[in-house]
């Protein structure tokens, strides 16, 4: 079960974004703008920026998440997002004797497959224990651990990088586990910056266009059809 | 006169850094660590991380500055730091009729040079005004503005990127204006994260080594001499 | 007059991109794929990648340009593209006694404005010379130099970063000088990687959508109208 | 067995680096410098840059490697280097029925452990096959694959990023598999840019200082002792 906690974030994120955007076109300085802009002005400006996707000002606010209950299948994909910061639980230093693991739904729903999966995890745990008893260091015993093994990670992304992450990973074509994570992260940031992330989500949701060509899930075409009816 | 305001920053920066560092070597999750770590544990761990320069966890905390009273000589250097986010007052959109300007100390201290400088700025202002009266758009009239012209900028950097910025720009060999800015920014972050930035500064101050080779300012050698006496 | 030279680039750029893309979906290794893929296979795959904008494989090929005859108005914008590498002629170390300068077309076409502009450049040159004669160091004398002053720069970008650069800077709403540079750079890379950069250009050209909202130049609507007729 | 192939790289890497470095301090343009600099001038300048670690000009040259015979333990570490580009064989799309695997030396040298390891890999292969026969998609069957499973990847880094990679990963404290990869990559780039990578390697080798504090391997102290004798 994926657990996502928004540990910290830049305070007043929408005020910061609006102030930075306004500064570019104003003779006034940042501090003055930050104090003087009314809530209405901020709302109007952030909405406009979010709609237009003028994203560079979104970089001024960042969000730090604690994430647990995910597999290393997920984190190997996650850390490919390079405009982000990560601190991950190390299999080199943290013993994995009774590791938890993630069962894919397509396996969990088939009793035969599920039993096989759990038996295999038990076998791996036993092998891991035997290796460490034989004097194999943790950093090498982990070579037998499965992709399914649970891991924990701290992730920091700014709002621009998050928007891009949601574009790719809330998409129906994204792998199911990282998609589930993306939706949980999106729910968290919407609580603290609802205007900023109002249109955030898969590319089709945010930009009105699907970049997946003939591999599209069809959701986009459905959206267009619904709009036209 | 450079004015630096720390507009916002990740709350509890040292707790966040310590939590992220601890997570890598612990079976516990981030939220639990963040709550349970004592102030003493945090102090000890952040000190150790800062001394060793193990910097990846410093990325989880970021700092947003409003900066005014600087020249475009400075900002053209500043924006070369690529692991940072910027929103700058635009000469394309903001009229510069009565622009302020920065006078280098080597000019300010020579009456003849100072008079010449101020006269030239007056001439440029007049030319700028004439161009706009002739129908030249602001984005082209600005081609005559001097490097000295005052600008305003919002800058966000995480602590790792800031440390590197201080390494290069607090150095005696850095250009005087950006060095003055760096020291002001350092003073601001020391107020809110004193342990984290305790050793921050020029490379020689932070790492005990000067990377400038035979172009060293000598400060480092002096530091070594003083230590040996 | 902007001068752009493609100094070096990754050899066989389209073969490299195709090989990297194929590797993701193939049991074979990179060397084998690179040797075995036919020109037809490469052409077909690169076309598909370029159309879909699946851009991560474009990062494996990079392009190094020598650029001259541009102003510091341009380079202050250029270096804001952070996924790129720059080495720029330094006003701190290179004397600017007889600096060249860029005249904006809106000024060049008005005789009165042009004369004014040239006179002002002459005045600035004289002031620069006087300052250095008075013992002001080059790094401070440059504070009087105009934005129009000519500079030289070496720029390296990978193909993904270039595509994004063209999206923003070939746009009719981009500032005229950097737009002229972008088109010259695009012409250079098209010579050596015509398939890869076939669809490259302003966002509307590459993606069929204008991100400028109600500030659109209208080119996109015109394109749609033409397609429908 | 790790296999590293240098697939492509920026031609004339040392000439490019020297030209970019010279441009900063010269009134001449890039193309002129590139043509006129003699081999002796390039050798001298690159040596100096490499010794001083003045690294920004190293970014203008990049290197693309095909890598095989490595585990996903290694690649999960490798892709944490964010200033680089990756295309990796996908376990989501490429079937892993007869996957190869990497055996850690500490296991290979113990007959009992080695037998256990190989038996477990056989069990995992069988489970993977059974899952796919039960209709579990490849992207979910892979959850049982071990960290030891062989993977293939294409990696592009510029010389500056490579230097940093070698600093961290040629270090005796780096994990053995990624250290072995780092040394093979270093050997490859030394063939084509011997001056540039002359001092490349672990931090202690390149900079003369160990950043590992009291976790140092001692190699550095040994180096100092040897120098003093």
PDB file of C-alpha atoms in Angstrom, chain A residues 1-163:
ATOM      1  CA  UNK A   1       0.000   0.000   0.000  1.00  0.00           C
ATOM      2  CA  UNK A   2       1.656   3.195  -1.204  1.00  0.00           C
ATOM      3  CA  UNK A   3       1.985   5.835   1.495  1.00  0.00           C
ATOM      4  CA  UNK A   4       2.745   9.417   0.454  1.00  0.00           C
ATOM      5  CA  UNK A   5       3.363  12.207   2.970  1.00  0.00           C
ATOM      6  CA  UNK A   6       3.986  15.791   1.965  1.00  0.00           C
ATOM      7  CA  UNK A   7       6.757  16.462   4.479  1.00  0.00           C
ATOM      8  CA  UNK A   8       7.450  20.114   3.689  1.00  0.00           C
ATOM      9  CA  UNK A   9       6.931  22.606   0.910  1.00  0.00           C
ATOM     10  CA  UNK A  10       7.732  26.223   0.118  1.00  0.00           C
ATOM     11  CA  UNK A  11       5.259  28.279   2.173  1.00  0.00           C
ATOM     12  CA  UNK A  12       2.630  30.332   0.294  1.00  0.00           C
ATOM     13  CA  UNK A  13       3.418  28.603  -2.990  1.00  0.00           C
ATOM     14  CA  UNK A  14       0.856  30.441  -5.090  1.00  0.00           C
ATOM     15  CA  UNK A  15       1.860  33.836  -3.735  1.00  0.00           C
ATOM     16  CA  UNK A  16       5.494  33.072  -4.563  1.00  0.00           C
ATOM     17  CA  UNK A  17       4.703  32.003  -8.125  1.00  0.00           C
ATOM     18  CA  UNK A  18       2.484  35.045  -8.731  1.00  0.00           C
ATOM     19  CA  UNK A  19       5.089  37.404  -7.301  1.00  0.00           C
ATOM     20  CA  UNK A  20       7.864  35.948  -9.501  1.00  0.00           C
ATOM     21  CA  UNK A  21       5.675  36.188 -12.593  1.00  0.00           C
ATOM     22  CA  UNK A  22       4.671  39.755 -11.847  1.00  0.00           C
ATOM     23  CA  UNK A  23       8.259  40.838 -11.199  1.00  0.00           C
ATOM     24  CA  UNK A  24       9.238  40.189 -14.823  1.00  0.00           C
ATOM     25  CA  UNK A  25       6.793  42.834 -16.088  1.00  0.00           C
ATOM     26  CA  UNK A  26       6.851  45.342 -13.236  1.00  0.00           C
ATOM     27  CA  UNK A  27       9.097  48.176 -12.077  1.00  0.00           C
ATOM     28  CA  UNK A  28       8.608  47.017  -8.443  1.00  0.00           C
ATOM     29  CA  UNK A  29      10.824  44.662  -6.450  1.00  0.00           C
ATOM     30  CA  UNK A  30       9.971  41.167  -5.213  1.00  0.00           C
ATOM     31  CA  UNK A  31       9.409  41.954  -1.564  1.00  0.00           C
ATOM     32  CA  UNK A  32       7.042  44.791  -2.352  1.00  0.00           C
ATOM     33  CA  UNK A  33       5.092  42.677  -4.840  1.00  0.00           C
ATOM     34  CA  UNK A  34       4.877  39.758  -2.446  1.00  0.00           C
ATOM     35  CA  UNK A  35       3.335  41.946   0.218  1.00  0.00           C
ATOM     36  CA  UNK A  36       1.072  44.057  -1.921  1.00  0.00           C
ATOM     37  CA  UNK A  37      -0.552  41.553  -4.240  1.00  0.00           C
ATOM     38  CA  UNK A  38      -4.106  40.775  -3.195  1.00  0.00           C
ATOM     39  CA  UNK A  39      -5.481  37.255  -3.007  1.00  0.00           C
ATOM     40  CA  UNK A  40      -7.656  38.045  -6.006  1.00  0.00           C
ATOM     41  CA  UNK A  41      -4.682  39.183  -8.073  1.00  0.00           C
ATOM     42  CA  UNK A  42      -2.794  36.036  -7.146  1.00  0.00           C
ATOM     43  CA  UNK A  43      -5.719  33.785  -7.997  1.00  0.00           C
ATOM     44  CA  UNK A  44      -6.199  35.420 -11.374  1.00  0.00           C
ATOM     45  CA  UNK A  45      -2.514  35.360 -12.293  1.00  0.00           C
ATOM     46  CA  UNK A  46      -1.827  31.779 -11.154  1.00  0.00           C
ATOM     47  CA  UNK A  47      -4.874  30.557 -13.074  1.00  0.00           C
ATOM     48  CA  UNK A  48      -3.615  32.252 -16.195  1.00  0.00           C
ATOM     49  CA  UNK A  49      -0.084  30.877 -15.778  1.00  0.00           C
ATOM     50  CA  UNK A  50      -1.408  27.364 -15.126  1.00  0.00           C
ATOM     51  CA  UNK A  51      -3.648  27.495 -18.199  1.00  0.00           C
ATOM     52  CA  UNK A  52      -0.927  28.777 -20.479  1.00  0.00           C
ATOM     53  CA  UNK A  53       1.645  26.397 -19.054  1.00  0.00           C
ATOM     54  CA  UNK A  54       4.101  29.286 -18.654  1.00  0.00           C
ATOM     55  CA  UNK A  55       6.051  27.190 -16.297  1.00  0.00           C
ATOM     56  CA  UNK A  56       9.375  28.781 -15.416  1.00  0.00           C
ATOM     57  CA  UNK A  57       7.927  30.638 -12.433  1.00  0.00           C
ATOM     58  CA  UNK A  58       6.603  27.327 -11.048  1.00  0.00           C
ATOM     59  CA  UNK A  59      10.220  26.394 -10.308  1.00  0.00           C
ATOM     60  CA  UNK A  60      10.357  28.757  -7.345  1.00  0.00           C
ATOM     61  CA  UNK A  61       8.252  26.449  -5.164  1.00  0.00           C
ATOM     62  CA  UNK A  62       9.282  22.943  -4.202  1.00  0.00           C
ATOM     63  CA  UNK A  63       7.634  19.990  -2.480  1.00  0.00           C
ATOM     64  CA  UNK A  64       9.272  17.250  -0.386  1.00  0.00           C
ATOM     65  CA  UNK A  65       7.538  13.874  -0.135  1.00  0.00           C
ATOM     66  CA  UNK A  66       8.160  10.865   2.082  1.00  0.00           C
ATOM     67  CA  UNK A  67       7.156   7.747   0.144  1.00  0.00           C
ATOM     68  CA  UNK A  68       6.833   4.163   1.424  1.00  0.00           C
ATOM     69  CA  UNK A  69       5.219   0.936   0.307  1.00  0.00           C
ATOM     70  CA  UNK A  70       6.649   1.031  -3.209  1.00  0.00           C
ATOM     71  CA  UNK A  71       8.792  -1.444  -5.147  1.00  0.00           C
ATOM     72  CA  UNK A  72      12.187  -0.957  -6.708  1.00  0.00           C
ATOM     73  CA  UNK A  73      10.458  -1.426 -10.074  1.00  0.00           C
ATOM     74  CA  UNK A  74       8.891   1.926  -9.302  1.00  0.00           C
ATOM     75  CA  UNK A  75      11.987   3.692  -7.955  1.00  0.00           C
ATOM     76  CA  UNK A  76      14.172   2.634 -10.900  1.00  0.00           C
ATOM     77  CA  UNK A  77      11.668   4.517 -13.083  1.00  0.00           C
ATOM     78  CA  UNK A  78      11.181   7.376 -10.630  1.00  0.00           C
ATOM     79  CA  UNK A  79      14.847   8.331 -10.347  1.00  0.00           C
ATOM     80  CA  UNK A  80      15.003   8.717 -14.123  1.00  0.00           C
ATOM     81  CA  UNK A  81      13.305  12.070 -13.532  1.00  0.00           C
ATOM     82  CA  UNK A  82      16.490  14.074 -13.311  1.00  0.00           C
ATOM     83  CA  UNK A  83      15.119  17.463 -12.292  1.00  0.00           C
ATOM     84  CA  UNK A  84      14.443  16.217  -8.765  1.00  0.00           C
ATOM     85  CA  UNK A  85      16.302  15.220  -5.601  1.00  0.00           C
ATOM     86  CA  UNK A  86      16.249  11.771  -4.012  1.00  0.00           C
ATOM     87  CA  UNK A  87      17.373  10.082  -0.802  1.00  0.00           C
ATOM     88  CA  UNK A  88      16.586   6.372  -0.891  1.00  0.00           C
ATOM     89  CA  UNK A  89      16.831   3.605   1.682  1.00  0.00           C
ATOM     90  CA  UNK A  90      20.028   1.720   0.830  1.00  0.00           C
ATOM     91  CA  UNK A  91      20.025  -2.044   0.258  1.00  0.00           C
ATOM     92  CA  UNK A  92      23.760  -1.796   0.736  1.00  0.00           C
ATOM     93  CA  UNK A  93      23.480  -0.684   4.348  1.00  0.00           C
ATOM     94  CA  UNK A  94      19.986  -1.630   5.551  1.00  0.00           C
ATOM     95  CA  UNK A  95      19.465  -5.368   6.166  1.00  0.00           C
ATOM     96  CA  UNK A  96      16.560  -6.862   4.218  1.00  0.00           C
ATOM     97  CA  UNK A  97      15.932 -10.045   6.232  1.00  0.00           C
ATOM     98  CA  UNK A  98      12.182  -9.680   6.441  1.00  0.00           C
ATOM     99  CA  UNK A  99      11.645  -7.440   3.494  1.00  0.00           C
ATOM    100  CA  UNK A 100       8.145  -6.444   2.501  1.00  0.00           C
ATOM    101  CA  UNK A 101       7.137  -6.702  -1.132  1.00  0.00           C
ATOM    102  CA  UNK A 102       4.608  -5.351  -3.627  1.00  0.00           C
ATOM    103  CA  UNK A 103       2.267  -7.799  -5.417  1.00  0.00           C
ATOM    104  CA  UNK A 104       1.073  -6.632  -8.848  1.00  0.00           C
ATOM    105  CA  UNK A 105      -2.750  -6.704  -9.166  1.00  0.00           C
ATOM    106  CA  UNK A 106      -2.583  -9.017 -12.206  1.00  0.00           C
ATOM    107  CA  UNK A 107      -0.884 -11.568  -9.927  1.00  0.00           C
ATOM    108  CA  UNK A 108      -2.886 -10.847  -6.772  1.00  0.00           C
ATOM    109  CA  UNK A 109      -6.140 -11.545  -8.559  1.00  0.00           C
ATOM    110  CA  UNK A 110      -5.081 -15.029  -9.745  1.00  0.00           C
ATOM    111  CA  UNK A 111      -4.952 -17.402  -6.733  1.00  0.00           C
ATOM    112  CA  UNK A 112      -2.469 -19.751  -8.403  1.00  0.00           C
ATOM    113  CA  UNK A 113      -0.150 -16.918  -9.386  1.00  0.00           C
ATOM    114  CA  UNK A 114      -0.467 -15.258  -6.001  1.00  0.00           C
ATOM    115  CA  UNK A 115       0.498 -18.433  -4.137  1.00  0.00           C
ATOM    116  CA  UNK A 116       3.471 -18.924  -6.460  1.00  0.00           C
ATOM    117  CA  UNK A 117       4.550 -15.316  -5.924  1.00  0.00           C
ATOM    118  CA  UNK A 118       4.414 -15.541  -2.144  1.00  0.00           C
ATOM    119  CA  UNK A 119       6.238 -18.848  -2.086  1.00  0.00           C
ATOM    120  CA  UNK A 120       8.981 -17.364  -4.209  1.00  0.00           C
ATOM    121  CA  UNK A 121       9.351 -14.358  -1.903  1.00  0.00           C
ATOM    122  CA  UNK A 122       9.727 -16.788   0.998  1.00  0.00           C
ATOM    123  CA  UNK A 123      12.432 -18.691  -0.901  1.00  0.00           C
ATOM    124  CA  UNK A 124      14.270 -15.441  -1.614  1.00  0.00           C
ATOM    125  CA  UNK A 125      14.105 -14.374   2.026  1.00  0.00           C
ATOM    126  CA  UNK A 126      15.586 -17.698   3.079  1.00  0.00           C
ATOM    127  CA  UNK A 127      18.349 -17.430   0.495  1.00  0.00           C
ATOM    128  CA  UNK A 128      19.142 -13.874   1.644  1.00  0.00           C
ATOM    129  CA  UNK A 129      19.419 -15.095   5.240  1.00  0.00           C
ATOM    130  CA  UNK A 130      21.617 -18.025   4.241  1.00  0.00           C
ATOM    131  CA  UNK A 131      23.945 -15.777   2.277  1.00  0.00           C
ATOM    132  CA  UNK A 132      24.442 -13.414   5.167  1.00  0.00           C
ATOM    133  CA  UNK A 133      25.062 -16.401   7.480  1.00  0.00           C
ATOM    134  CA  UNK A 134      27.706 -17.604   5.027  1.00  0.00           C
ATOM    135  CA  UNK A 135      29.453 -14.272   5.422  1.00  0.00           C
ATOM    136  CA  UNK A 136      28.237 -12.674   2.206  1.00  0.00           C
ATOM    137  CA  UNK A 137      27.989  -8.917   2.853  1.00  0.00           C
ATOM    138  CA  UNK A 138      24.553  -7.269   2.648  1.00  0.00           C
ATOM    139  CA  UNK A 139      25.612  -5.378  -0.464  1.00  0.00           C
ATOM    140  CA  UNK A 140      26.047  -8.690  -2.283  1.00  0.00           C
ATOM    141  CA  UNK A 141      23.248 -10.717  -0.687  1.00  0.00           C
ATOM    142  CA  UNK A 142      20.874  -8.122  -2.118  1.00  0.00           C
ATOM    143  CA  UNK A 143      21.642  -9.373  -5.640  1.00  0.00           C
ATOM    144  CA  UNK A 144      18.953 -12.029  -5.035  1.00  0.00           C
ATOM    145  CA  UNK A 145      16.307  -9.581  -3.872  1.00  0.00           C
ATOM    146  CA  UNK A 146      13.379  -9.220  -6.259  1.00  0.00           C
ATOM    147  CA  UNK A 147      12.267  -6.106  -8.089  1.00  0.00           C
ATOM    148  CA  UNK A 148       9.124  -6.385  -5.938  1.00  0.00           C
ATOM    149  CA  UNK A 149      11.038  -5.632  -2.716  1.00  0.00           C
ATOM    150  CA  UNK A 150       9.633  -2.687  -0.810  1.00  0.00           C
ATOM    151  CA  UNK A 151      11.706   0.489  -0.554  1.00  0.00           C
ATOM    152  CA  UNK A 152      11.393   3.961   0.961  1.00  0.00           C
ATOM    153  CA  UNK A 153      12.435   7.260  -0.551  1.00  0.00           C
ATOM    154  CA  UNK A 154      12.383  11.008   0.026  1.00  0.00           C
ATOM    155  CA  UNK A 155      11.696  13.004  -3.140  1.00  0.00           C
ATOM    156  CA  UNK A 156      11.853  16.756  -3.709  1.00  0.00           C
ATOM    157  CA  UNK A 157      10.595  18.334  -6.920  1.00  0.00           C
ATOM    158  CA  UNK A 158       9.685  21.866  -7.822  1.00  0.00           C
ATOM    159  CA  UNK A 159       6.221  22.532  -9.246  1.00  0.00           C
ATOM    160  CA  UNK A 160       7.430  22.704 -12.856  1.00  0.00           C
ATOM    161  CA  UNK A 161       9.146  19.342 -12.599  1.00  0.00           C
ATOM    162  CA  UNK A 162       6.080  17.910 -10.832  1.00  0.00           C
ATOM    163  CA  UNK A 163       3.795  19.106 -13.645  1.00  0.00           C
TER     164      UNK A 163
END
